[in-house]
Tab-separated table of C-alpha atoms and ligand atoms in Angstrom:
chain	number	residue	atom	x	y	z
R	1	UNK	CA	-0.402	0.204	-0.163
R	2	UNK	CA	1.408	3.566	-1.103
R	3	UNK	CA	1.733	5.572	1.995
R	4	UNK	CA	-0.878	8.539	1.404
R	5	UNK	CA	0.427	10.457	4.847
R	6	UNK	CA	3.414	11.128	6.577
R	7	UNK	CA	2.063	11.365	9.862
R	8	UNK	CA	3.635	13.503	12.665
R	9	UNK	CA	0.538	14.069	15.058
R	10	UNK	CA	1.631	11.049	17.522
R	11	UNK	CA	3.178	7.959	18.312
R	12	UNK	CA	-0.443	6.883	18.973
R	13	UNK	CA	-1.042	6.610	15.308
R	14	UNK	CA	1.473	3.437	15.436
R	15	UNK	CA	-0.675	0.400	13.801
R	16	UNK	CA	-0.217	-3.571	14.884
R	17	UNK	CA	2.537	-5.258	12.813
R	18	UNK	CA	1.928	-8.392	10.490
R	19	UNK	CA	3.312	-10.109	12.983
R	20	UNK	CA	1.752	-8.753	15.944
R	21	UNK	CA	-1.246	-9.494	13.816
R	22	UNK	CA	-0.611	-12.866	12.890
R	23	UNK	CA	-0.120	-13.239	17.295
R	24	UNK	CA	-3.486	-11.780	17.886
R	25	UNK	CA	-4.943	-14.395	15.784
R	26	UNK	CA	-3.406	-17.363	16.824
R	27	UNK	CA	-3.068	-16.075	20.963
R	28	UNK	CA	-4.263	-18.021	23.283
R	29	UNK	CA	-6.626	-16.852	25.419
R	30	UNK	CA	-8.717	-17.363	29.250
R	31	UNK	CA	-10.501	-15.139	31.162
R	32	UNK	CA	-8.082	-12.752	32.664
R	33	UNK	CA	-10.400	-11.596	34.761
R	34	UNK	CA	-10.501	-14.703	36.932
R	35	UNK	CA	-6.619	-14.830	36.199
R	36	UNK	CA	-6.337	-17.557	33.573
R	37	UNK	CA	-5.283	-15.638	30.244
R	38	UNK	CA	-1.761	-17.587	30.190
R	39	UNK	CA	-0.719	-15.161	27.327
R	40	UNK	CA	-1.793	-11.886	29.964
R	41	UNK	CA	0.018	-13.785	32.725
R	42	UNK	CA	3.391	-14.019	30.399
R	43	UNK	CA	2.886	-10.175	29.529
R	44	UNK	CA	2.781	-9.173	33.129
R	45	UNK	CA	5.444	-11.028	34.408
R	46	UNK	CA	7.487	-9.444	31.700
R	47	UNK	CA	6.888	-6.650	32.018
R	48	UNK	CA	7.979	-6.756	35.709
R	49	UNK	CA	11.378	-8.776	35.134
R	50	UNK	CA	12.097	-6.134	32.403
R	51	UNK	CA	10.816	-2.830	34.731
R	52	UNK	CA	12.741	-4.962	37.701
R	53	UNK	CA	9.769	-5.032	39.572
R	54	UNK	CA	7.541	-7.885	41.706
R	55	UNK	CA	4.886	-7.125	39.873
R	56	UNK	CA	2.642	-5.961	36.928
R	57	UNK	CA	-0.847	-5.146	35.898
R	58	UNK	CA	-2.124	-5.278	31.988
R	59	UNK	CA	-4.148	-1.738	32.038
R	60	UNK	CA	-6.505	-0.529	28.789
R	61	UNK	CA	-5.109	2.322	28.838
R	62	UNK	CA	-1.955	5.192	30.123
R	63	UNK	CA	-4.966	7.144	31.934
R	64	UNK	CA	-6.295	4.152	33.862
R	65	UNK	CA	-2.731	3.241	34.847
R	66	UNK	CA	-1.925	6.573	36.167
R	67	UNK	CA	-5.391	7.111	37.443
R	68	UNK	CA	-4.644	3.891	39.368
R	69	UNK	CA	-1.498	4.633	41.140
R	70	UNK	CA	-3.266	7.723	42.119
R	71	UNK	CA	-5.726	5.964	43.745
R	72	UNK	CA	-4.115	3.139	45.623
R	73	UNK	CA	-1.271	5.746	47.023
R	74	UNK	CA	-3.945	8.682	48.558
R	75	UNK	CA	-6.870	9.020	50.341
R	76	UNK	CA	-9.361	11.826	49.559
R	77	UNK	CA	-8.110	14.617	50.515
R	78	UNK	CA	-4.596	14.356	50.158
R	79	UNK	CA	-2.436	15.967	47.897
R	80	UNK	CA	-0.114	14.808	45.400
R	81	UNK	CA	2.739	17.127	43.847
R	82	UNK	CA	3.216	17.665	40.318
R	83	UNK	CA	4.385	19.191	37.367
R	84	UNK	CA	1.910	21.826	35.759
R	85	UNK	CA	2.582	20.522	32.163
R	86	UNK	CA	2.299	17.083	33.008
R	87	UNK	CA	-0.163	14.652	31.509
R	88	UNK	CA	-1.800	13.953	34.763
R	89	UNK	CA	-2.751	17.030	35.422
R	90	UNK	CA	-3.452	18.513	31.891
R	91	UNK	CA	-4.915	15.638	30.007
R	92	UNK	CA	-6.620	13.248	32.467
R	93	UNK	CA	-9.581	15.004	33.046
R	94	UNK	CA	-9.550	15.812	36.640
R	95	UNK	CA	-8.937	12.441	37.001
R	96	UNK	CA	-7.326	12.631	40.536
R	97	UNK	CA	-10.230	15.395	41.706
R	98	UNK	CA	-13.040	12.825	40.252
R	99	UNK	CA	-12.105	9.326	40.964
R	100	UNK	CA	-9.537	9.585	43.971
R	101	UNK	CA	-10.333	12.883	45.643
R	102	UNK	CA	-7.607	14.535	45.808
R	103	UNK	CA	-6.044	17.946	45.036
R	104	UNK	CA	-3.151	18.315	42.921
R	105	UNK	CA	-0.259	20.483	43.560
R	106	UNK	CA	0.453	21.818	39.955
R	107	UNK	CA	4.037	23.286	40.004
R	108	UNK	CA	5.753	25.254	36.981
R	109	UNK	CA	8.817	23.973	35.905
R	110	UNK	CA	10.860	25.118	32.668
R	111	UNK	CA	11.384	21.320	31.397
R	112	UNK	CA	9.699	18.877	33.922
R	113	UNK	CA	12.025	18.996	36.303
R	114	UNK	CA	10.715	20.402	39.545
R	115	UNK	CA	13.651	21.904	41.973
R	116	UNK	CA	14.224	19.814	44.927
R	117	UNK	CA	14.178	22.516	47.005
R	118	UNK	CA	10.718	23.726	45.525
R	119	UNK	CA	9.215	20.042	46.163
R	120	UNK	CA	10.354	20.260	49.758
R	121	UNK	CA	8.766	23.178	50.707
R	122	UNK	CA	5.888	21.973	49.281
R	123	UNK	CA	5.000	19.490	50.897
R	124	UNK	CA	2.161	19.280	53.259
R	125	UNK	CA	0.545	17.341	56.367
R	126	UNK	CA	-2.310	17.751	58.416
R	127	UNK	CA	-0.871	18.367	62.068
R	128	UNK	CA	-1.020	21.925	60.655
R	129	UNK	CA	-5.307	22.119	60.981
R	130	UNK	CA	-5.467	23.523	57.568
R	131	UNK	CA	-3.344	21.450	55.638
R	132	UNK	CA	-3.787	18.439	53.096
R	133	UNK	CA	-1.131	15.594	53.203
R	134	UNK	CA	0.935	15.271	50.456
R	135	UNK	CA	1.375	11.398	49.629
R	136	UNK	CA	2.386	11.254	46.519
R	137	UNK	CA	4.754	12.207	43.735
R	138	UNK	CA	4.568	11.934	40.302
R	139	UNK	CA	6.972	12.426	37.894
R	140	UNK	CA	6.938	12.116	34.075
R	141	UNK	CA	9.919	10.993	31.584
R	142	UNK	CA	10.339	11.154	28.962
R	143	UNK	CA	7.627	14.655	29.160
R	144	UNK	CA	5.483	15.179	26.408
R	145	UNK	CA	4.429	18.480	27.043
R	146	UNK	CA	8.183	19.663	27.330
R	147	UNK	CA	8.838	18.344	24.825
R	148	UNK	CA	10.335	14.894	25.197
R	149	UNK	CA	12.917	15.640	27.480
R	150	UNK	CA	14.230	13.190	30.001
R	151	UNK	CA	14.641	13.721	33.318
R	152	UNK	CA	18.244	13.581	34.558
R	153	UNK	CA	19.481	10.552	36.430
R	154	UNK	CA	20.845	12.090	39.124
R	155	UNK	CA	18.092	14.540	39.546
R	156	UNK	CA	15.826	11.179	39.894
R	157	UNK	CA	18.581	10.119	42.335
R	158	UNK	CA	17.612	13.039	44.601
R	159	UNK	CA	13.707	13.067	44.168
R	160	UNK	CA	14.645	9.187	45.593
R	161	UNK	CA	16.339	10.120	48.670
R	162	UNK	CA	13.677	13.123	49.384
R	163	UNK	CA	10.620	10.318	49.584
R	164	UNK	CA	12.602	7.897	51.195
R	165	UNK	CA	13.435	10.427	53.687
R	166	UNK	CA	9.994	12.138	53.004
R	167	UNK	CA	8.057	8.812	52.983
R	168	UNK	CA	6.579	10.534	50.366
R	169	UNK	CA	6.255	7.226	47.146
R	170	UNK	CA	6.620	8.685	44.188
R	171	UNK	CA	4.494	7.246	40.945
R	172	UNK	CA	6.302	7.387	37.469
R	173	UNK	CA	4.537	8.073	34.629
R	174	UNK	CA	6.898	6.905	32.083
R	175	UNK	CA	4.639	6.173	28.962
R	176	UNK	CA	7.352	6.550	27.119
R	177	UNK	CA	10.134	5.339	29.219
R	178	UNK	CA	11.496	3.130	26.667
R	179	UNK	CA	12.236	6.259	24.446
R	180	UNK	CA	14.224	7.823	27.613
R	181	UNK	CA	15.987	4.472	27.883
R	182	UNK	CA	16.967	4.889	23.794
R	183	UNK	CA	18.345	8.289	24.522
R	184	UNK	CA	20.188	7.664	27.528
R	185	UNK	CA	21.089	3.933	27.891
R	186	UNK	CA	19.782	3.866	31.128
R	187	UNK	CA	17.432	0.641	31.462
R	188	UNK	CA	14.190	0.981	32.663
R	189	UNK	CA	14.637	-1.089	35.290
R	190	UNK	CA	17.247	1.174	37.029
R	191	UNK	CA	14.850	4.301	36.023
R	192	UNK	CA	11.677	1.877	37.666
R	193	UNK	CA	14.108	1.287	40.712
R	194	UNK	CA	14.088	5.130	41.695
R	195	UNK	CA	10.095	5.055	42.059
R	196	UNK	CA	7.895	2.826	43.799
R	197	UNK	CA	4.989	2.787	40.851
R	198	UNK	CA	6.088	3.249	36.863
R	199	UNK	CA	3.220	3.457	34.058
R	200	UNK	CA	4.143	2.577	30.989
R	201	UNK	CA	2.396	2.599	27.484
R	202	UNK	CA	2.568	-0.270	24.780
R	203	UNK	CA	0.415	1.264	22.104
R	204	UNK	CA	2.859	4.504	21.487
R	205	UNK	CA	6.192	3.578	20.000
R	206	UNK	CA	5.965	0.600	20.576
R	207	UNK	CA	3.357	-0.207	18.283
R	208	UNK	CA	1.021	-2.549	20.007
R	209	UNK	CA	-2.462	-1.526	19.423
R	210	UNK	CA	-4.178	-1.158	22.885
R	211	UNK	CA	-2.858	-1.142	26.797
R	212	UNK	CA	-0.566	0.274	28.949
R	213	UNK	CA	1.536	-1.623	31.898
R	214	UNK	CA	1.222	-0.678	35.311
R	215	UNK	CA	4.318	-1.794	37.227
R	216	UNK	CA	5.131	-1.953	41.514
R	217	UNK	CA	5.918	-3.918	44.337
R	218	UNK	CA	3.202	-7.304	44.429
R	219	UNK	CA	1.063	-5.642	47.650
R	220	UNK	CA	0.626	-2.661	44.682
R	221	UNK	CA	-0.161	-4.568	42.213
R	222	UNK	CA	-2.993	-5.926	44.109
R	223	UNK	CA	-4.785	-2.947	45.527
R	224	UNK	CA	-4.082	-1.852	41.490
R	225	UNK	CA	-6.198	-5.090	40.568
R	226	UNK	CA	-9.059	-3.834	42.793
R	227	UNK	CA	-9.221	-0.630	41.755
R	228	UNK	CA	-9.010	-1.608	38.060
R	229	UNK	CA	-12.272	-3.333	38.397
R	230	UNK	CA	-13.944	-1.296	39.710
R	231	UNK	CA	-12.859	1.195	37.281
R	232	UNK	CA	-14.151	-1.253	34.853
R	233	UNK	CA	-10.610	-2.320	33.450
R	234	UNK	CA	-11.052	-5.621	34.084
R	235	UNK	CA	-11.378	-7.285	30.709
R	236	UNK	CA	-11.998	-11.088	29.807
R	237	UNK	CA	-10.230	-12.943	26.759
R	238	UNK	CA	-7.572	-10.049	26.683
R	239	UNK	CA	-4.921	-12.121	25.495
R	240	UNK	CA	-6.078	-11.400	21.939
R	241	UNK	CA	-4.431	-7.988	23.190
R	242	UNK	CA	-1.594	-9.096	25.352
R	243	UNK	CA	-0.024	-11.111	22.348
R	244	UNK	CA	1.177	-8.149	20.379
R	245	UNK	CA	2.019	-5.906	23.299
R	246	UNK	CA	4.368	-9.310	24.022
R	247	UNK	CA	6.101	-8.253	20.789
R	248	UNK	CA	5.763	-4.241	20.884
R	249	UNK	CA	8.189	-5.354	24.168
R	250	UNK	CA	10.179	-8.255	22.844
R	251	UNK	CA	11.136	-6.365	19.566
R	252	UNK	CA	9.819	-2.622	19.690
R	253	UNK	CA	12.003	-2.206	22.193
R	254	UNK	CA	15.077	-2.388	20.280
R	255	UNK	CA	14.296	-0.292	17.970
R	256	UNK	CA	13.143	3.167	19.340
R	257	UNK	CA	16.531	4.878	19.167
R	258	UNK	CA	15.670	5.008	14.990
R	259	UNK	CA	13.026	7.339	16.343
R	260	UNK	CA	15.398	9.438	18.653
R	261	UNK	CA	17.603	10.178	15.399
R	262	UNK	CA	14.929	11.029	13.314
R	263	UNK	CA	13.784	13.680	15.598
R	264	UNK	CA	17.155	15.069	15.964
R	265	UNK	CA	17.367	15.477	11.839
R	266	UNK	CA	14.307	16.610	11.299
R	267	UNK	CA	15.067	18.715	14.440
R	268	UNK	CA	18.257	20.302	12.512
R	269	UNK	CA	16.525	20.262	9.615
R	270	UNK	CA	13.994	23.130	9.878
R	271	UNK	CA	15.846	24.994	13.382
R	272	UNK	CA	17.090	28.249	11.262
R	273	UNK	CA	14.259	28.052	8.889
R	274	UNK	CA	12.378	31.775	8.804
R	275	UNK	CA	10.641	32.334	11.939
R	276	UNK	CA	11.229	28.885	13.596
R	277	UNK	CA	12.560	29.060	17.105
R	278	UNK	CA	14.296	25.464	17.794
R	279	UNK	CA	17.301	24.453	19.425
R	280	UNK	CA	18.098	20.769	18.348
R	281	UNK	CA	20.203	20.203	21.280
R	282	UNK	CA	17.390	20.565	23.568
R	283	UNK	CA	15.494	17.118	21.333
R	284	UNK	CA	16.200	14.259	23.276
R	285	UNK	CA	14.142	11.910	22.700
R	286	UNK	CA	11.004	11.371	19.490
R	287	UNK	CA	8.761	14.748	20.306
R	288	UNK	CA	9.912	17.657	18.503
R	289	UNK	CA	8.199	21.120	20.123
R	290	UNK	CA	8.733	24.202	17.692
R	291	UNK	CA	7.665	27.486	18.340
R	292	UNK	CA	7.441	30.200	15.654
R	293	UNK	CA	7.608	33.583	15.543
R	294	UNK	CA	7.343	36.273	12.293
R	295	UNK	CA	7.397	36.286	9.793
R	296	UNK	CA	6.235	32.545	10.421
R	297	UNK	CA	2.702	32.334	9.910
R	298	UNK	CA	0.466	30.954	12.588
R	299	UNK	CA	0.271	27.667	13.534
R	300	UNK	CA	-3.043	26.977	11.976
R	301	UNK	CA	-2.539	27.877	8.596
R	302	UNK	CA	1.509	26.035	9.306
R	303	UNK	CA	-0.782	23.005	9.518
R	304	UNK	CA	-3.111	23.783	6.380
R	305	UNK	CA	-0.098	24.252	4.390
R	306	UNK	CA	1.579	20.760	5.447
R	307	UNK	CA	-1.709	18.823	5.362
R	308	UNK	CA	-2.003	20.652	1.156
R	309	UNK	CA	1.949	18.277	1.458
R	310	UNK	CA	0.616	15.323	2.623
R	311	UNK	CA	2.727	16.237	6.117
R	312	UNK	CA	0.203	16.328	9.396
R	313	UNK	CA	1.219	17.318	12.558
R	314	UNK	CA	-0.575	19.144	15.485
R	315	UNK	CA	-1.161	22.422	16.451
R	316	UNK	CA	-0.556	23.121	19.757
R	317	UNK	CA	-1.951	26.856	20.215
R	318	UNK	CA	-0.947	30.020	17.838
R	319	UNK	CA	2.784	29.387	17.615
R	320	UNK	CA	3.527	25.701	18.664
R	321	UNK	CA	3.127	22.986	16.825
R	322	UNK	CA	4.412	19.366	18.124
R	323	UNK	CA	5.568	16.657	15.413
R	324	UNK	CA	6.564	12.923	16.992
R	325	UNK	CA	8.358	10.245	15.387
R	326	UNK	CA	7.653	6.668	15.594
R	327	UNK	CA	8.128	3.590	13.404
R	328	UNK	CA	5.060	4.760	10.956
R	329	UNK	CA	7.225	7.731	9.672
R	330	UNK	CA	10.566	7.183	8.529
R	331	UNK	CA	13.717	9.032	7.109
R	332	UNK	CA	12.164	10.441	3.681
R	333	UNK	CA	9.105	11.161	5.831
R	334	UNK	CA	11.288	13.426	7.847
R	335	UNK	CA	12.988	14.813	4.651
R	336	UNK	CA	9.093	15.477	3.041
R	337	UNK	CA	8.022	17.579	6.413
R	338	UNK	CA	11.580	19.354	5.946
R	339	UNK	CA	10.734	19.630	1.997
R	340	UNK	CA	7.194	20.880	3.153
R	341	UNK	CA	8.392	23.754	6.111
R	342	UNK	CA	10.731	24.782	4.019
R	343	UNK	CA	8.233	25.368	1.188
R	344	UNK	CA	5.862	27.084	3.636
R	345	UNK	CA	8.041	29.603	5.727
R	346	UNK	CA	10.695	30.304	2.859
R	347	UNK	CA	7.163	31.988	1.033
R	348	UNK	CA	7.139	32.965	-2.627
R	349	UNK	CA	10.625	33.232	-4.010
O	401	PLP	C1	3.161	11.265	29.056
O	401	PLP	C2	1.610	10.601	28.895
O	401	PLP	N1	1.265	9.945	29.620
O	401	PLP	C3	0.121	9.440	29.583
O	401	PLP	C4	-0.449	9.568	28.316
O	401	PLP	C5	-1.832	8.486	28.601
O	401	PLP	O1	-1.547	7.307	27.711
O	401	PLP	P1	-3.767	6.685	27.283
O	401	PLP	O2	-3.269	7.636	25.917
O	401	PLP	O3	-3.366	5.003	26.540
O	401	PLP	O4	-4.460	6.742	28.106
O	401	PLP	C6	-0.520	9.811	27.369
O	401	PLP	C7	-0.784	9.748	26.289
O	401	PLP	O5	-0.288	10.524	24.908
O	401	PLP	C8	0.919	10.469	27.670
O	401	PLP	O6	2.106	11.110	27.050
């Protein structure tokens, strides 16, 4: 099939590979709510082993994984500290308030790294009658709305010390933790060792059609399994979607460096075009945020020009566009994007 468009909207647009589709057709299944879907059990054991944690739970979405973790670690009236551009704060439809009755304490940052002093100063406890108790730190790595930035490992070590000292657990929204690993060489297990729970997505750069994993201690996962049921996420013969997820973990994790490299090429190709504000050095992984200033047109107009040239992207407001690389866009798609951008921004010659 000829590719009609070069789709840089998100790594969620990836479609299952032919091998994944075969695995879906042939999956051995059972009733997973009763614990007897062997393919799901295999996936959960594999995810726990890769992350170096005791247990794992297959959940329908990253959002559900994050919200379950918050629910397990908190009680209504507690407070959680997170970055104000985190997925949990921006895009989970007030889930922490709605599902867990907790208050969020969003903190403004340039890159998802909340200074440890700021976190320390933000921790509250109910020994003061006016205050909620801080029960959870949520971090995001890579950080989507900070352009796929990787959180520095030294920062994560410092946060871990603080978390142990204050007995406040850390939930890592690691939707794209394998992209972080591909960029840094730091294994997902090393990242996980600095958190109490990790959610990662199978349906983004890893290419599985559906699903995310939540990992943590056995006790945490036992509680999480119950919350998943409450939220309607207990699924039955779900081996049909666990089977491609196993392929995602075995194989697709090994190729993410290509997506990261393509994002860098994309950034190098468009930095320097008229009106583009982009430092390719800030592109750590597979997400590229491009800011525009005059003489560049508004992003809606750029979006339309790119679309006419077969390139899809997501405008985030009047002067920022997000491009995401993944296994359904290759180097020639990147070239196509760079060419389309050059034509759009250089104006009539
Ligand atoms: C950082 C991050 N966390 C969580 C999610 C939620 O994943 P899902 O779309 O599977 O609910 C996303 C989705 O884009 C994300 O980018």
